[in-house]
């Protein structure tokens, strides 16, 4: 096993063991930086909801974040834009459950193994802008890594 994998697993284990402290810290950082979101911790999960305004359009956003989600897909986050018009399409960077693909789950991860939630939240705005451009031009104009 690689040294980085061992360190990531230890970091993840620590986050799971101290999940309430971990999630409380993530909640605090997100709420301090993004007043449009409201969070609560329940069942070992940080859950957030809010309305994001981008270029005059309002997007309902729902966020789930937990070290216990990591085991099911190499990421702790499940971030959704709850718009019924959004359907699955590889080209718009969503997973099959319609959670947003905001980064490559292997290539873009930092040394610690996961990205803090407050660093991901601005990427939701970028995704929304690229989604509107995709609807207009039929091409994803944002940065992407083929997977």
Backbone as a printed PyTorch tensor [residue, N CA C, xyz], in Angstrom:
tensor([[[  0.8430,  -1.1760,   0.0000],
         [  0.0000,   0.0000,   0.0000],
         [  0.8920,   1.2450,   0.0000]],

        [[  0.5360,   2.2340,  -0.8020],
         [  1.3200,   3.4650,  -0.8830],
         [  1.2320,   4.2560,   0.4220]],

        [[  2.2750,   5.0080,   0.7000],
         [  2.3150,   5.8380,   1.9050],
         [  1.1650,   6.8330,   1.9200]],

        [[  0.8800,   7.4560,   0.7710],
         [ -0.2080,   8.4360,   0.7260],
         [ -1.5550,   7.7870,   1.0280]],

        [[ -1.7700,   6.5760,   0.5530],
         [ -3.0230,   5.8640,   0.8300],
         [ -3.1610,   5.5900,   2.3190]],

        [[ -2.0780,   5.1960,   2.9460],
         [ -2.0860,   4.9360,   4.3890],
         [ -2.4180,   6.2170,   5.1550]],

        [[ -1.7950,   7.3270,   4.7710],
         [ -2.0510,   8.6020,   5.4450],
         [ -3.4840,   9.0700,   5.2420]],

        [[ -3.9990,   8.9160,   4.0410],
         [ -5.3840,   9.3030,   3.7570],
         [ -6.3360,   8.4650,   4.5990]],

        [[ -6.0950,   7.1700,   4.6630],
         [ -6.9560,   6.2970,   5.4600],
         [ -6.9170,   6.6590,   6.9410]],

        [[ -5.7330,   7.0210,   7.4520],
         [ -5.6260,   7.4360,   8.8550],
         [ -6.4040,   8.7340,   9.0840]],

        [[ -6.2750,   9.6670,   8.1470],
         [ -6.9880,  10.9430,   8.2490],
         [ -8.5020,  10.7010,   8.2110]],

        [[ -8.9210,   9.8240,   7.3330],
         [-10.3410,   9.4800,   7.2170],
         [-10.8380,   8.7870,   8.4830]],

        [[-10.0630,   7.8570,   9.0080],
         [-10.4430,   7.1720,  10.2470],
         [-10.5990,   8.1640,  11.3970]],

        [[ -9.6860,   9.1230,  11.4750],
         [ -9.7660,  10.1470,  12.5200],
         [-11.0280,  10.9950,  12.3590]],

        [[-11.3570,  11.3370,  11.1180],
         [-12.5750,  12.1190,  10.8630],
         [-13.8180,  11.3270,  11.2560]],

        [[-13.8080,  10.0350,  11.0130],
         [-14.9510,   9.1870,  11.3920],
         [-15.0610,   9.0420,  12.9070]],

        [[-13.9220,   8.8360,  13.5660],
         [-13.9350,   8.6730,  15.0200],
         [-14.4150,   9.9380,  15.7180]],

        [[-14.0270,  11.0740,  15.1810],
         [-14.3960,  12.3720,  15.7580],
         [-15.3540,  13.1010,  14.8260]],

        [[-16.3110,  12.3690,  14.2870],
         [-17.1590,  12.9170,  13.2350],
         [-17.9150,  14.1740,  13.6720]],

        [[-18.3700,  14.2320,  14.9300],
         [-19.1410,  15.4060,  15.3360],
         [-18.2770,  16.6630,  15.3260]],

        [[-17.0690,  16.5630,  15.8350],
         [-16.1360,  17.6980,  15.8050],
         [-15.7930,  18.0540,  14.3580]],

        [[-15.5130,  17.0300,  13.5590],
         [-15.1850,  17.2400,  12.1490],
         [-16.3320,  17.9620,  11.4250]],

        [[-17.5550,  17.4670,  11.5820],
         [-18.7020,  18.0630,  10.8920],
         [-19.0490,  19.4410,  11.4500]],

        [[-18.8590,  19.6310,  12.7520],
         [-19.1220,  20.9420,  13.3570],
         [-18.1490,  21.9810,  12.8000]],

        [[-16.9020,  21.5940,  12.6230],
         [-15.9080,  22.5000,  12.0480],
         [-16.2660,  22.8470,  10.6030]],

        [[-16.6210,  21.8370,   9.8170],
         [-17.0210,  22.0730,   8.4260],
         [-18.2600,  22.9690,   8.3610]],

        [[-19.2100,  22.7220,   9.2450],
         [-20.4470,  23.5310,   9.3020],
         [-20.1080,  24.9900,   9.6000]],

        [[-19.2780,  25.2040,  10.6110],
         [-18.8990,  26.5620,  11.0000],
         [-18.2260,  27.3000,   9.8370]],

        [[-17.2580,  26.6540,   9.1970],
         [-16.5420,  27.2980,   8.0850],
         [-17.4740,  27.6200,   6.9250]],

        [[-18.3710,  26.7070,   6.6180],
         [-19.3120,  26.9450,   5.5090],
         [-20.2790,  28.0800,   5.8530]],

        [[-20.8300,  28.0660,   7.0630],
         [-21.7960,  29.1070,   7.4470],
         [-21.1520,  30.4810,   7.5500]],

        [[-19.9070,  30.5310,   7.9710],
         [-19.2220,  31.8210,   8.0770],
         [-18.9650,  32.4390,   6.7080]],

        [[-18.7730,  31.6070,   5.7130],
         [-18.4130,  32.1000,   4.3840],
         [-19.5670,  32.1570,   3.3950]],

        [[-20.6530,  31.4660,   3.6760],
         [-21.7620,  31.3880,   2.7160],
         [-23.0820,  31.5350,   3.4590]],

        [[-23.5130,  32.7710,   3.6030],
         [-24.7100,  33.0910,   4.3890],
         [-25.9970,  32.5790,   3.7380]],

        [[-25.9470,  32.2330,   2.4790],
         [-27.1480,  31.7560,   1.7810],
         [-27.4510,  30.2840,   2.0730]],

        [[-26.5890,  29.6250,   2.8110],
         [-26.7870,  28.2160,   3.1570],
         [-27.0970,  28.0620,   4.6420]],

        [[-27.9700,  27.1030,   4.9620],
         [-28.2790,  26.7390,   6.3450],
         [-27.9330,  25.2680,   6.5210]],

        [[-27.2310,  24.9510,   7.5940],
         [-26.7570,  23.5920,   7.8300],
         [-27.2800,  23.0330,   9.1370]],

        [[-27.3630,  21.6960,   9.1720],
         [-27.6310,  20.9830,  10.4120],
         [-26.8800,  19.6570,  10.3550]],

        [[-26.5600,  19.1390,  11.5230],
         [-25.8770,  17.8480,  11.6190],
         [-26.8860,  16.8400,  12.1540]],

        [[-27.0240,  15.7430,  11.4160],
         [-27.9520,  14.6910,  11.8330],
         [-27.4670,  13.3610,  11.2660]],

        [[-27.4950,  12.3360,  12.0910],
         [-27.1220,  10.9830,  11.6590],
         [-25.7460,  10.9350,  10.9940]],

        [[-24.7480,  11.5540,  11.6290],
         [-23.3580,  11.5450,  11.1430],
         [-23.2110,  12.2020,   9.7750]],

        [[-24.0930,  13.1440,   9.4870],
         [-24.1350,  13.7850,   8.1740],
         [-24.3710,  15.2830,   8.3400]],

        [[-23.5970,  16.0770,   7.6170],
         [-23.8330,  17.5160,   7.5480],
         [-24.7580,  17.7550,   6.3640]],

        [[-25.8970,  18.3720,   6.6250],
         [-26.8910,  18.6200,   5.5740],
         [-27.0990,  20.1200,   5.4510]],

        [[-27.0130,  20.6180,   4.2230],
         [-27.2030,  22.0370,   3.9900],
         [-28.1920,  22.2880,   2.8630]],

        [[-28.8980,  23.4020,   2.9820],
         [-29.8380,  23.8140,   1.9390],
         [-29.7860,  25.3230,   1.8010]],

        [[-30.0710,  25.7670,   0.5990],
         [-30.1300,  27.1950,   0.3590],
         [-30.4370,  27.4900,  -1.0880]],

        [[-30.5420,  28.7770,  -1.3780],
         [-30.8250,  29.2240,  -2.7340],
         [-29.6760,  30.0920,  -3.2080]],

        [[-29.0850,  29.6870,  -4.3060],
         [-27.9400,  30.3750,  -4.8840],
         [-28.4120,  31.2100,  -6.0620]],

        [[-28.0500,  32.4870,  -6.0660],
         [-28.3990,  33.3590,  -7.1860],
         [-27.1670,  33.5770,  -8.0460]],

        [[-27.3050,  33.2170,  -9.3270],
         [-26.2150,  33.3780, -10.2810],
         [-26.7990,  34.0020, -11.5380]],

        [[-26.2780,  35.1650, -11.8970],
         [-26.6980,  35.8600, -13.1130],
         [-28.2220,  35.9840, -13.2040]],

        [[-28.8490,  36.3670, -12.0920],
         [-30.2810,  36.6210, -12.0830],
         [-31.1650,  35.3860, -11.9740]],

        [[-30.5830,  34.2060, -11.9460],
         [-31.3600,  32.9830, -11.8100],
         [-31.1210,  32.3920, -10.4230]],

        [[-32.1590,  31.8180,  -9.8220],
         [-32.0500,  31.2210,  -8.5060],
         [-32.0360,  29.7000,  -8.6200]],

        [[-31.0570,  29.0850,  -7.9620],
         [-30.8900,  27.6350,  -7.9850],
         [-31.0710,  27.0920,  -6.5720]],

        [[-31.9860,  26.1480,  -6.3700],
         [-32.0750,  25.4950,  -5.0650],
         [-30.9370,  24.4820,  -4.9370]],

        [[-30.1820,  24.5760,  -3.8490],
         [-29.0010,  23.7420,  -3.6560],
         [-29.1860,  22.9130,  -2.3830]],

        [[-28.7980,  21.6460,  -2.4670],
         [-28.8140,  20.7690,  -1.3080],
         [-27.4520,  20.0820,  -1.2220]],

        [[-26.9030,  20.0360,  -0.0060],
         [-25.5630,  19.5050,   0.2100],
         [-25.5910,  18.4490,   1.3130]],

        [[-24.8900,  17.3570,   1.0660],
         [-24.6340,  16.3360,   2.0780],
         [-23.1190,  16.1660,   2.1530]],

        [[-22.5890,  16.1020,   3.3720],
         [-21.1380,  16.0070,   3.5470],
         [-20.8490,  15.1780,   4.7790]],

        [[-20.0080,  14.1670,   4.6330],
         [-19.6740,  13.3080,   5.7630],
         [-18.5090,  12.3920,   5.4080]],

        [[-17.6490,  12.0890,   6.3750],
         [-16.5860,  11.1160,   6.0970],
         [-17.1630,   9.7190,   5.8460]],

        [[-18.3930,   9.4790,   6.2640],
         [-19.0250,   8.1770,   6.0510],
         [-19.5220,   8.0100,   4.6160]],

        [[-19.6210,   9.0890,   3.8640],
         [-19.9640,   9.0000,   2.4370],
         [-18.7530,   8.6040,   1.6020]],

        [[-17.5710,   8.8340,   2.1440],
         [-16.3230,   8.5970,   1.4110],
         [-16.2070,   7.1590,   0.9200]],

        [[-16.6390,   6.2260,   1.7220],
         [-16.5140,   4.8090,   1.3810],
         [-17.3030,   4.4290,   0.1300]],

        [[-18.2600,   5.2470,  -0.2290],
         [-19.1240,   4.9060,  -1.3530],
         [-18.8450,   5.7680,  -2.5770]],

        [[-17.6180,   6.0240,  -2.8890],
         [-17.3710,   6.7600,  -4.1090],
         [-16.2170,   7.7320,  -4.1150]],

        [[-15.3150,   7.6310,  -3.1670],
         [-14.0990,   8.4430,  -3.1240],
         [-14.3400,   9.9330,  -2.9000]],

        [[-15.4960,  10.2710,  -2.3870],
         [-15.7450,  11.6780,  -2.0740],
         [-16.7010,  11.7810,  -0.8970]],

        [[-16.5360,  12.8310,  -0.1140],
         [-17.3660,  13.0300,   1.0790],
         [-18.6080,  13.8340,   0.7850]],

        [[-18.6790,  14.3980,  -0.3880],
         [-19.7610,  15.3150,  -0.7080],
         [-20.7680,  14.7020,  -1.6730]],

        [[-22.0020,  15.1510,  -1.5230],
         [-23.0400,  14.9440,  -2.5270],
         [-23.7390,  16.3000,  -2.5990]],

        [[-23.5220,  17.0010,  -3.6970],
         [-24.0500,  18.3490,  -3.8620],
         [-25.0060,  18.3300,  -5.0470]],

        [[-26.2070,  18.8580,  -4.8180],
         [-27.2520,  18.8150,  -5.8340],
         [-27.7830,  20.2100,  -6.1210]],

        [[-28.0870,  20.4760,  -7.3880],
         [-28.9100,  21.6160,  -7.7730],
         [-30.2730,  20.9960,  -8.0350]],

        [[-31.2320,  21.3140,  -7.1900],
         [-32.5470,  20.6630,  -7.2340],
         [-33.4670,  21.3650,  -8.2260]],

        [[-33.1300,  21.2030,  -9.4830],
         [-33.9150,  21.7670, -10.5830],
         [-34.4470,  20.5860, -11.3950]],

        [[-35.7550,  20.4780, -11.5180],
         [-36.3430,  19.3280, -12.2150],
         [-35.9590,  19.2810, -13.6930]],

        [[-35.4700,  20.3650, -14.2370],
         [-35.0580,  20.3810, -15.6470],
         [-33.7260,  19.6710, -15.8530]],

        [[-32.9590,  19.4780, -14.7920],
         [-31.6470,  18.8290, -14.9090],
         [-31.8500,  17.3190, -14.9200]],

        [[-31.3920,  16.7020, -15.9850],
         [-31.4550,  15.2500, -16.1040],
         [-30.0390,  14.7330, -16.3470]],

        [[-29.8560,  13.4390, -16.1380],
         [-28.5210,  12.8780, -16.2740],
         [-27.9780,  13.0510, -17.6860]],

        [[-26.7170,  13.5080, -17.7410],
         [-26.0030,  13.6730, -18.9930],
         [-24.5210,  13.8050, -18.6280]],

        [[-23.6920,  12.8910, -19.1380],
         [-22.2490,  12.9580, -18.8670],
         [-21.6710,  14.3300, -19.1810]],

        [[-22.1990,  14.9580, -20.1870],
         [-21.6230,  16.2150, -20.6760],
         [-21.8300,  17.3910, -19.7260]],

        [[-22.7710,  17.2950, -18.7990],
         [-22.9930,  18.4160, -17.8800],
         [-22.3760,  18.1780, -16.5080]],

        [[-21.5740,  17.1450, -16.3940],
         [-20.8170,  16.8860, -15.1740],
         [-21.7040,  16.6600, -13.9490]],

        [[-22.5450,  15.6440, -14.0820],
         [-23.3060,  15.1400, -12.9420],
         [-23.1150,  13.6260, -12.8860]],

        [[-23.2480,  13.0910, -11.6750],
         [-23.2300,  11.6400, -11.5060],
         [-24.6420,  11.1130, -11.7620]],

        [[-24.7960,   9.8200, -11.7990],
         [-26.1050,   9.2130, -12.0890],
         [-27.1670,   9.6040, -11.0700]],

        [[-26.7590,   9.8950,  -9.8260],
         [-27.7320,  10.3350,  -8.8140],
         [-28.0200,  11.8360,  -8.9150]],

        [[-27.4810,  12.4750,  -9.9440],
         [-27.6040,  13.9090, -10.2500],
         [-26.8170,  14.8070,  -9.2970]],

        [[-25.9430,  14.2320,  -8.4720],
         [-25.0460,  15.0810,  -7.6890],
         [-24.0070,  15.6590,  -8.6470]],

        [[-23.5490,  16.8570,  -8.3270],
         [-22.6460,  17.5700,  -9.2190],
         [-21.2470,  16.9730,  -9.2040]],

        [[-20.6450,  16.9090, -10.3650],
         [-19.2430,  16.5080, -10.5020],
         [-18.4450,  17.8050, -10.5560]],

        [[-17.9090,  18.2000,  -9.4110],
         [-17.2140,  19.4780,  -9.2970],
         [-15.7000,  19.3490,  -9.3880]],

        [[-15.2060,  18.1280,  -9.2750],
         [-13.7710,  17.8740,  -9.3310],
         [-13.5680,  16.3970,  -9.6510]],

        [[-12.3800,  16.0740, -10.1050],
         [-12.0720,  14.6710, -10.3670],
         [-11.7550,  14.0130,  -9.0230]],

        [[-12.4630,  12.9260,  -8.6580],
         [-12.3190,  12.3660,  -7.3160],
         [-10.9610,  11.7370,  -7.0080]],

        [[-10.1040,  11.5580,  -7.9940],
         [ -8.7700,  11.0160,  -7.7290],
         [ -7.7030,  12.0770,  -8.0030]],

        [[ -7.7400,  12.6770,  -9.1650],
         [ -6.7020,  13.6110,  -9.5980],
         [ -6.6910,  14.9120,  -8.7870]],

        [[ -7.8640,  15.4530,  -8.4830],
         [ -7.9420,  16.7750,  -7.8490],
         [ -7.8810,  16.7630,  -6.3310]],

        [[ -7.7890,  15.5990,  -5.7260],
         [ -7.7870,  15.5550,  -4.2660],
         [ -6.4550,  16.0000,  -3.6970]],

        [[ -6.4930,  16.7710,  -2.6040],
         [ -5.2370,  17.1630,  -1.9640],
         [ -4.6290,  15.9910,  -1.2010]],

        [[ -3.4750,  16.2130,  -0.6520],
         [ -2.7200,  15.1810,   0.0690],
         [ -3.5330,  14.5590,   1.2040]],

        [[ -4.3900,  15.3540,   1.8540],
         [ -5.1760,  14.8520,   2.9890],
         [ -6.2120,  13.8230,   2.5570]],

        [[ -6.5490,  13.8030,   1.2780],
         [ -7.4950,  12.8210,   0.7830],
         [ -8.8900,  13.3510,   0.5490]],

        [[ -9.2050,  14.5080,   1.0900],
         [-10.5240,  15.0660,   0.8200],
         [-10.4840,  16.5870,   0.8540]],

        [[-11.4680,  17.1710,   0.2200],
         [-11.5370,  18.6210,   0.0700],
         [-12.5190,  19.1710,   1.1020]],

        [[-12.1270,  20.1840,   1.8640],
         [-13.0640,  20.7970,   2.8120],
         [-14.2830,  21.3750,   2.0730]],

        [[-15.4260,  21.2640,   2.6890],
         [-16.6690,  21.7050,   2.0560],
         [-16.6320,  23.1810,   1.6700]],

        [[-16.1130,  24.0290,   2.5380],
         [-16.1370,  25.4650,   2.2400],
         [-15.3230,  25.8110,   0.9950]],

        [[-14.3840,  24.9420,   0.6160],
         [-13.6250,  25.1810,  -0.6170],
         [-14.4140,  24.7500,  -1.8570]],

        [[-15.3510,  23.8250,  -1.6900],
         [-16.1470,  23.3320,  -2.8190],
         [-17.3280,  24.2340,  -3.1580]],

        [[-17.8750,  24.8990,  -2.1710],
         [-19.1140,  25.6550,  -2.3750],
         [-19.0170,  26.6720,  -3.5120]],

        [[-17.9180,  27.4190,  -3.6680],
         [-17.8460,  28.3470,  -4.8080],
         [-17.9190,  27.6380,  -6.1650]],

        [[-17.5380,  26.3880,  -6.2090],
         [-17.5760,  25.6450,  -7.4690],
         [-19.0100,  25.4000,  -7.9350]],

        [[-19.9690,  25.4850,  -7.0080],
         [-21.3750,  25.3170,  -7.3890],
         [-21.7830,  26.4450,  -8.3330]],

        [[-21.3610,  27.6600,  -8.0290],
         [-21.6610,  28.8070,  -8.9010],
         [-21.0740,  28.6050, -10.2840]],

        [[-19.8310,  28.1470, -10.3190],
         [-19.1820,  27.8900, -11.6050],
         [-19.9500,  26.8260, -12.3910]],

        [[-20.3760,  25.7670, -11.6910],
         [-21.1230,  24.7120, -12.3570],
         [-22.4090,  25.2910, -12.9680]],

        [[-23.1050,  26.1310, -12.2120],
         [-24.3570,  26.7250, -12.6990],
         [-24.1230,  27.5690, -13.9530]],

        [[-23.0590,  28.3370, -13.9500],
         [-22.7330,  29.1580, -15.1250],
         [-22.4510,  28.2610, -16.3290]],

        [[-21.6480,  27.2300, -16.1210],
         [-21.3280,  26.3130, -17.2280],
         [-22.5540,  25.5360, -17.6900]],

        [[-23.4450,  25.2230, -16.7730],
         [-24.6780,  24.5260, -17.1380],
         [-25.5410,  25.4070, -18.0500]],

        [[-25.6740,  26.6750, -17.7020],
         [-26.4610,  27.6010, -18.5440],
         [-25.8060,  27.7570, -19.9160]],

        [[-24.4710,  27.8160, -19.9520],
         [-23.7660,  27.8860, -21.2420],
         [-23.9890,  26.6050, -22.0460]],

        [[-23.9860,  25.4630, -21.3610],
         [-24.2260,  24.1910, -22.0470],
         [-25.6160,  24.1780, -22.6850]],

        [[-26.6120,  24.6770, -21.9560],
         [-27.9710,  24.7110, -22.5090],
         [-28.0240,  25.5910, -23.7570]],

        [[-27.2220,  26.6370, -23.7700],
         [-27.2110,  27.5690, -24.8950],
         [-26.4160,  27.0350, -26.0880]],

        [[-25.2320,  26.4620, -25.8190],
         [-24.3100,  26.0920, -26.8980],
         [-24.1590,  24.5910, -27.1350]],

        [[-24.6300,  23.7660, -26.1840],
         [-24.5160,  22.3190, -26.3360],
         [-23.1380,  21.7590, -26.0460]],

        [[-22.2680,  22.5940, -25.4550],
         [-20.8920,  22.1910, -25.1490],
         [-20.5730,  22.6760, -23.7370]],

        [[-19.8710,  21.8330, -22.9590],
         [-19.4260,  22.2510, -21.6210],
         [-18.1950,  23.1180, -21.8020]],

        [[-18.2690,  24.3830, -21.3840],
         [-17.1710,  25.3200, -21.6270],
         [-16.2130,  25.4410, -20.4350]],

        [[-16.4810,  24.7380, -19.3640],
         [-15.6020,  24.7800, -18.2040],
         [-14.4590,  23.7920, -18.3250]],

        [[-13.5160,  23.9030, -17.3830],
         [-12.4060,  22.9440, -17.3340],
         [-12.9770,  21.5580, -17.0810]],

        [[-12.3420,  20.5640, -17.6700],
         [-12.8110,  19.2100, -17.4240],
         [-11.6980,  18.2140, -17.6470]],

        [[-11.8490,  17.0760, -16.9850],
         [-10.9450,  15.9520, -17.1740],
         [-11.8120,  14.8010, -17.6500]],

        [[-11.4810,  14.2460, -18.7640],
         [-12.2870,  13.1360, -19.2980],
         [-12.1930,  11.9530, -18.3350]],

        [[-13.3630,  11.3570, -18.0460],
         [-13.3840,  10.1280, -17.2340],
         [-14.4560,   9.2000, -17.7060]]])
